[in-house]
PDB file of C-alpha atoms in Angstrom:
ATOM      1  CA  ALA J   1     -50.708  42.799  -0.637  1.00 58.00           C
ATOM      2  CA  SER J   2     -51.577  39.267   0.428  1.00 56.00           C
ATOM      3  CA  SER J   3     -49.776  37.688  -2.532  1.00 58.00           C
ATOM      4  CA  ARG J   4     -46.704  39.850  -1.817  1.00 58.00           C
ATOM      5  CA  MET J   5     -46.679  38.554   1.807  1.00 56.00           C
ATOM      6  CA  THR J   6     -47.084  34.960   0.579  1.00 64.00           C
ATOM      7  CA  ARG J   7     -44.206  35.418  -1.873  1.00 62.00           C
ATOM      8  CA  LYS J   8     -42.059  36.936   0.892  1.00 62.00           C
ATOM      9  CA  ALA J   9     -42.862  34.034   3.214  1.00 58.00           C
ATOM     10  CA  ALA J  10     -42.078  31.521   0.445  1.00 58.00           C
ATOM     11  CA  ASN J  11     -38.761  33.256  -0.307  1.00 60.00           C
ATOM     12  CA  ARG J  12     -37.867  33.287   3.377  1.00 57.00           C
ATOM     13  CA  THR J  13     -38.769  29.595   3.710  1.00 60.00           C
ATOM     14  CA  ALA J  14     -36.664  28.725   0.642  1.00 54.00           C
ATOM     15  CA  TRP J  15     -33.768  30.775   1.989  1.00 55.00           C
ATOM     16  CA  LEU J  16     -33.958  29.150   5.437  1.00 53.00           C
ATOM     17  CA  THR J  17     -34.161  25.708   3.839  1.00 54.00           C
ATOM     18  CA  ALA J  18     -31.075  26.460   1.734  1.00 48.00           C
ATOM     19  CA  VAL J  19     -29.175  27.705   4.795  1.00 47.00           C
ATOM     20  CA  GLY J  20     -30.268  24.585   6.704  1.00 47.00           C
ATOM     21  CA  PHE J  21     -28.930  22.301   3.967  1.00 47.00           C
ATOM     22  CA  LEU J  22     -25.700  24.296   3.834  1.00 50.00           C
ATOM     23  CA  VAL J  23     -25.177  23.933   7.592  1.00 48.00           C
ATOM     24  CA  LEU J  24     -26.044  20.231   7.407  1.00 45.00           C
ATOM     25  CA  GLY J  25     -23.593  19.794   4.529  1.00 49.00           C
ATOM     26  CA  LEU J  26     -20.838  21.524   6.475  1.00 47.00           C
ATOM     27  CA  LEU J  27     -21.466  19.384   9.542  1.00 46.00           C
ATOM     28  CA  VAL J  28     -21.490  16.143   7.557  1.00 45.00           C
ATOM     29  CA  GLY J  29     -18.431  17.244   5.572  1.00 47.00           C
ATOM     30  CA  ALA J  30     -16.541  18.107   8.735  1.00 44.00           C
ATOM     31  CA  ARG J  31     -17.380  14.698  10.193  1.00 43.00           C
ATOM     32  CA  LEU J  32     -16.091  12.922   7.091  1.00 46.00           C
ATOM     33  CA  MET J  33     -12.826  14.850   6.925  1.00 48.00           C
ATOM     34  CA  PRO J  34      -9.794  12.985   8.272  1.00 47.00           C
ATOM     35  CA  ASP J  35      -8.489  13.992  11.662  1.00 47.00           C
ATOM     36  CA  THR J  36      -5.643  16.353  10.775  1.00 47.00           C
ATOM     37  CA  SER J  37      -4.049  15.888  14.177  1.00 48.00           C
ATOM     38  CA  TYR J  38      -3.053  12.454  12.861  1.00 49.00           C
ATOM     39  CA  THR J  39      -0.157  13.574  10.752  1.00 56.00           C
ATOM     40  CA  PHE J  40       3.258  12.080  10.334  1.00 59.00           C
ATOM     41  CA  ASP J  41       6.330  14.255   9.926  1.00 60.00           C
ATOM     42  CA  PHE J  42       8.651  12.581   7.432  1.00 60.00           C
ATOM     43  CA  GLY J  43      11.156  15.308   8.250  1.00 60.00           C
ATOM     44  CA  GLU J  44      14.582  15.721   6.747  1.00 54.00           C
ATOM     45  CA  GLY J  45      16.703  12.603   6.768  1.00 50.00           C
ATOM     46  CA  ARG J  46      13.984  10.300   8.074  1.00 62.00           C
ATOM     47  CA  SER J  47      14.511   6.803   6.670  1.00 74.00           C
ATOM     48  CA  ALA J  48      12.582   3.563   6.803  1.00 86.00           C
ATOM     49  CA  VAL J  49      13.248   1.215   9.714  1.00 91.00           C
ATOM     50  CA  SER J  50      12.081  -1.777   7.672  1.00 92.00           C
ATOM     51  CA  ALA J  51      10.466  -2.691   4.396  1.00 93.00           C
ATOM     52  CA  ILE J  52       8.548  -5.584   2.915  1.00 95.00           C
ATOM     53  CA  LYS J  53       7.433  -6.657  -0.534  1.00 95.00           C
ATOM     54  CA  ILE J  54       3.869  -7.895  -0.829  1.00 96.00           C
ATOM     55  CA  THR J  55       2.986  -9.753  -4.012  1.00 96.00           C
ATOM     56  CA  VAL J  56      -0.759  -9.747  -4.706  1.00 96.00           C
ATOM     57  CA  PRO J  57      -2.477 -10.952  -7.871  1.00 95.00           C
ATOM     58  CA  GLN J  58      -4.470  -8.119  -9.451  1.00 93.00           C
ATOM     59  CA  TYR J  59      -7.716 -10.075  -9.189  1.00 95.00           C
ATOM     60  CA  GLN J  60      -7.264  -9.985  -5.375  1.00 95.00           C
ATOM     61  CA  TRP J  61      -6.594  -6.233  -5.082  1.00 94.00           C
ATOM     62  CA  GLU J  62     -10.079  -5.401  -3.817  1.00 94.00           C
ATOM     63  CA  ARG J  63      -9.721  -7.927  -0.999  1.00 96.00           C
ATOM     64  CA  PHE J  64      -6.146  -6.777  -0.289  1.00 96.00           C
ATOM     65  CA  PHE J  65      -7.094  -3.090  -0.069  1.00 95.00           C
ATOM     66  CA  GLY J  66     -10.121  -3.973   2.072  1.00 96.00           C
ATOM     67  CA  ASP J  67      -7.881  -5.868   4.499  1.00 96.00           C
ATOM     68  CA  ILE J  68      -5.419  -2.934   4.564  1.00 96.00           C
ATOM     69  CA  LYS J  69      -8.280  -0.576   5.478  1.00 96.00           C
ATOM     70  CA  LYS J  70      -9.511  -2.919   8.240  1.00 96.00           C
ATOM     71  CA  PHE J  71      -5.948  -3.179   9.570  1.00 96.00           C
ATOM     72  CA  ALA J  72      -5.661   0.625   9.578  1.00 96.00           C
ATOM     73  CA  GLU J  73      -8.879   1.004  11.539  1.00 95.00           C
ATOM     74  CA  ARG J  74      -7.871  -1.635  14.107  1.00 95.00           C
ATOM     75  CA  ASN J  75      -4.459  -0.016  14.607  1.00 95.00           C
ATOM     76  CA  SER J  76      -5.483   3.675  14.692  1.00 94.00           C
ATOM     77  CA  PHE J  77      -4.031   4.618  11.310  1.00 95.00           C
ATOM     78  CA  GLU J  78      -5.472   7.021   8.793  1.00 93.00           C
ATOM     79  CA  VAL J  79      -5.352   5.356   5.388  1.00 94.00           C
ATOM     80  CA  ARG J  80      -5.234   6.361   1.744  1.00 92.00           C
ATOM     81  CA  VAL J  81      -5.250   4.020  -1.228  1.00 92.00           C
ATOM     82  CA  ALA J  82      -4.812   6.097  -4.378  1.00 90.00           C
ATOM     83  CA  LYS J  83      -4.736   5.233  -8.068  1.00 86.00           C
ATOM     84  CA  PRO J  84      -3.449   8.025 -10.313  1.00 80.00           C
ATOM     85  CA  LYS J  85      -5.725   8.469 -13.308  1.00 76.00           C
ATOM     86  CA  SER J  86      -2.734   8.334 -15.632  1.00 76.00           C
ATOM     87  CA  ASP J  87      -1.896   4.688 -14.861  1.00 69.00           C
ATOM     88  CA  LYS J  88      -4.587   2.099 -14.132  1.00 77.00           C
ATOM     89  CA  ASP J  89      -2.096  -0.369 -12.631  1.00 85.00           C
ATOM     90  CA  LEU J  90      -0.246   2.033 -10.329  1.00 90.00           C
ATOM     91  CA  VAL J  91      -1.500   2.186  -6.734  1.00 93.00           C
ATOM     92  CA  PHE J  92      -0.094   4.046  -3.726  1.00 92.00           C
ATOM     93  CA  VAL J  93      -0.869   2.885  -0.181  1.00 94.00           C
ATOM     94  CA  ASP J  94      -0.276   5.223   2.767  1.00 94.00           C
ATOM     95  CA  LEU J  95      -1.122   4.688   6.431  1.00 94.00           C
ATOM     96  CA  TRP J  96      -0.138   7.148   9.122  1.00 93.00           C
ATOM     97  CA  ARG J  97      -0.543   8.099  12.741  1.00 92.00           C
ATOM     98  CA  PRO J  98       1.587  10.402  14.881  1.00 90.00           C
ATOM     99  CA  ASP J  99       4.277   7.864  15.845  1.00 90.00           C
ATOM    100  CA  MET J 100       4.672   6.040  12.535  1.00 92.00           C
ATOM    101  CA  ALA J 101       3.818   5.789   8.863  1.00 94.00           C
ATOM    102  CA  ILE J 102       3.568   2.948   6.381  1.00 94.00           C
ATOM    103  CA  SER J 103       4.010   3.980   2.778  1.00 93.00           C
ATOM    104  CA  GLY J 104       4.522   2.326  -0.566  1.00 93.00           C
ATOM    105  CA  GLY J 105       3.113   1.240  -3.843  1.00 93.00           C
ATOM    106  CA  ASN J 106       3.519  -0.991  -6.857  1.00 92.00           C
ATOM    107  CA  VAL J 107       5.832   1.301  -8.781  1.00 89.00           C
ATOM    108  CA  PHE J 108       7.980  -1.339 -10.497  1.00 89.00           C
ATOM    109  CA  GLU J 109       5.634  -4.290 -11.041  1.00 91.00           C
ATOM    110  CA  PRO J 110       1.811  -4.153 -10.889  1.00 92.00           C
ATOM    111  CA  GLN J 111       1.552  -7.152  -8.548  1.00 94.00           C
ATOM    112  CA  GLU J 112       4.437  -6.169  -6.231  1.00 94.00           C
ATOM    113  CA  PHE J 113       3.835  -3.605  -3.499  1.00 95.00           C
ATOM    114  CA  GLU J 114       6.976  -2.317  -1.834  1.00 94.00           C
ATOM    115  CA  ILE J 115       5.980  -1.066   1.607  1.00 94.00           C
ATOM    116  CA  ALA J 116       8.245   0.832   4.023  1.00 93.00           C
ATOM    117  CA  PHE J 117       7.776   1.490   7.750  1.00 94.00           C
ATOM    118  CA  TYR J 118       8.820   4.846   9.203  1.00 93.00           C
ATOM    119  CA  ILE J 119       8.888   6.010  12.828  1.00 91.00           C
ATOM    120  CA  ASP J 120       8.925   9.375  14.563  1.00 88.00           C
ATOM    121  CA  PRO J 121      10.869   8.894  17.827  1.00 88.00           C
ATOM    122  CA  GLU J 122       9.758  12.334  19.037  1.00 86.00           C
ATOM    123  CA  LYS J 123       6.160  11.077  19.062  1.00 87.00           C
ATOM    124  CA  GLY J 124       6.833   7.671  20.605  1.00 88.00           C
ATOM    125  CA  GLY J 125       7.757   5.662  17.512  1.00 89.00           C
ATOM    126  CA  THR J 126      10.279   2.904  18.155  1.00 91.00           C
ATOM    127  CA  PRO J 127      11.766   0.143  16.002  1.00 92.00           C
ATOM    128  CA  GLU J 128      10.048  -2.356  18.317  1.00 95.00           C
ATOM    129  CA  VAL J 129       6.615  -0.813  17.688  1.00 93.00           C
ATOM    130  CA  ALA J 130       7.344  -0.774  13.945  1.00 94.00           C
ATOM    131  CA  ALA J 131       8.267  -4.480  14.083  1.00 95.00           C
ATOM    132  CA  GLU J 132       5.015  -5.287  15.921  1.00 96.00           C
ATOM    133  CA  VAL J 133       2.971  -3.288  13.409  1.00 96.00           C
ATOM    134  CA  GLU J 134       4.796  -4.934  10.501  1.00 95.00           C
ATOM    135  CA  GLN J 135       3.955  -8.392  11.864  1.00 96.00           C
ATOM    136  CA  ALA J 136       0.336  -7.349  12.454  1.00 96.00           C
ATOM    137  CA  LEU J 137       0.101  -6.142   8.839  1.00 96.00           C
ATOM    138  CA  LYS J 138       1.561  -9.424   7.585  1.00 95.00           C
ATOM    139  CA  ASN J 139      -1.026 -11.308   9.650  1.00 95.00           C
ATOM    140  CA  ALA J 140      -3.828  -9.065   8.374  1.00 95.00           C
ATOM    141  CA  ILE J 141      -3.138  -9.854   4.732  1.00 94.00           C
ATOM    142  CA  ALA J 142      -2.204 -13.523   5.197  1.00 92.00           C
ATOM    143  CA  SER J 143      -5.741 -14.594   4.304  1.00 91.00           C
ATOM    144  CA  VAL J 144      -5.673 -12.866   0.887  1.00 95.00           C
ATOM    145  CA  PRO J 145      -5.512 -15.725  -1.645  1.00 95.00           C
ATOM    146  CA  GLY J 146      -2.252 -15.663  -3.582  1.00 95.00           C
ATOM    147  CA  ALA J 147      -0.637 -12.974  -1.412  1.00 95.00           C
ATOM    148  CA  LYS J 148       2.996 -13.467  -0.505  1.00 94.00           C
ATOM    149  CA  VAL J 149       5.144 -11.326   1.817  1.00 93.00           C
ATOM    150  CA  ASP J 150       8.933 -11.086   1.609  1.00 90.00           C
ATOM    151  CA  SER J 151      11.270  -9.019   3.768  1.00 85.00           C
ATOM    152  CA  LYS J 152      13.359  -6.444   1.932  1.00 73.00           C
ATOM    153  CA  GLU J 153      16.987  -5.813   2.724  1.00 59.00           C
TER     154      GLU J 153
END
């Protein structure tokens, strides 16, 4: 009877430990998930208010993406830098917050990132804010060696 009680206690302890780790995992996972209230509605007919081309040598990509992420944090943007597995040179860069989004990638040339700025006027986005954010982004990546920014028409 004593060994049956010990086994029961051990099973209960193992079960409680497993539940504890599950709860901890859920809490940590929830904390790491992006804030879904920070979404941007591209909506029908929404077009870019401006666009730039950023030329960055591939050997500086790590620095460039790091500076983009720092910029996003300083300016309250969620950020995603994604490389599809099918193409090692293709990279998409997306930043968003309720009033505006910045989106682009190096679709045509590996070293040339075409980046567009979008606003949502219903959530406070204005062309003036987009222009300020565009200039702040240009300033943020100015220190990347070999990076060059051109306006797009």
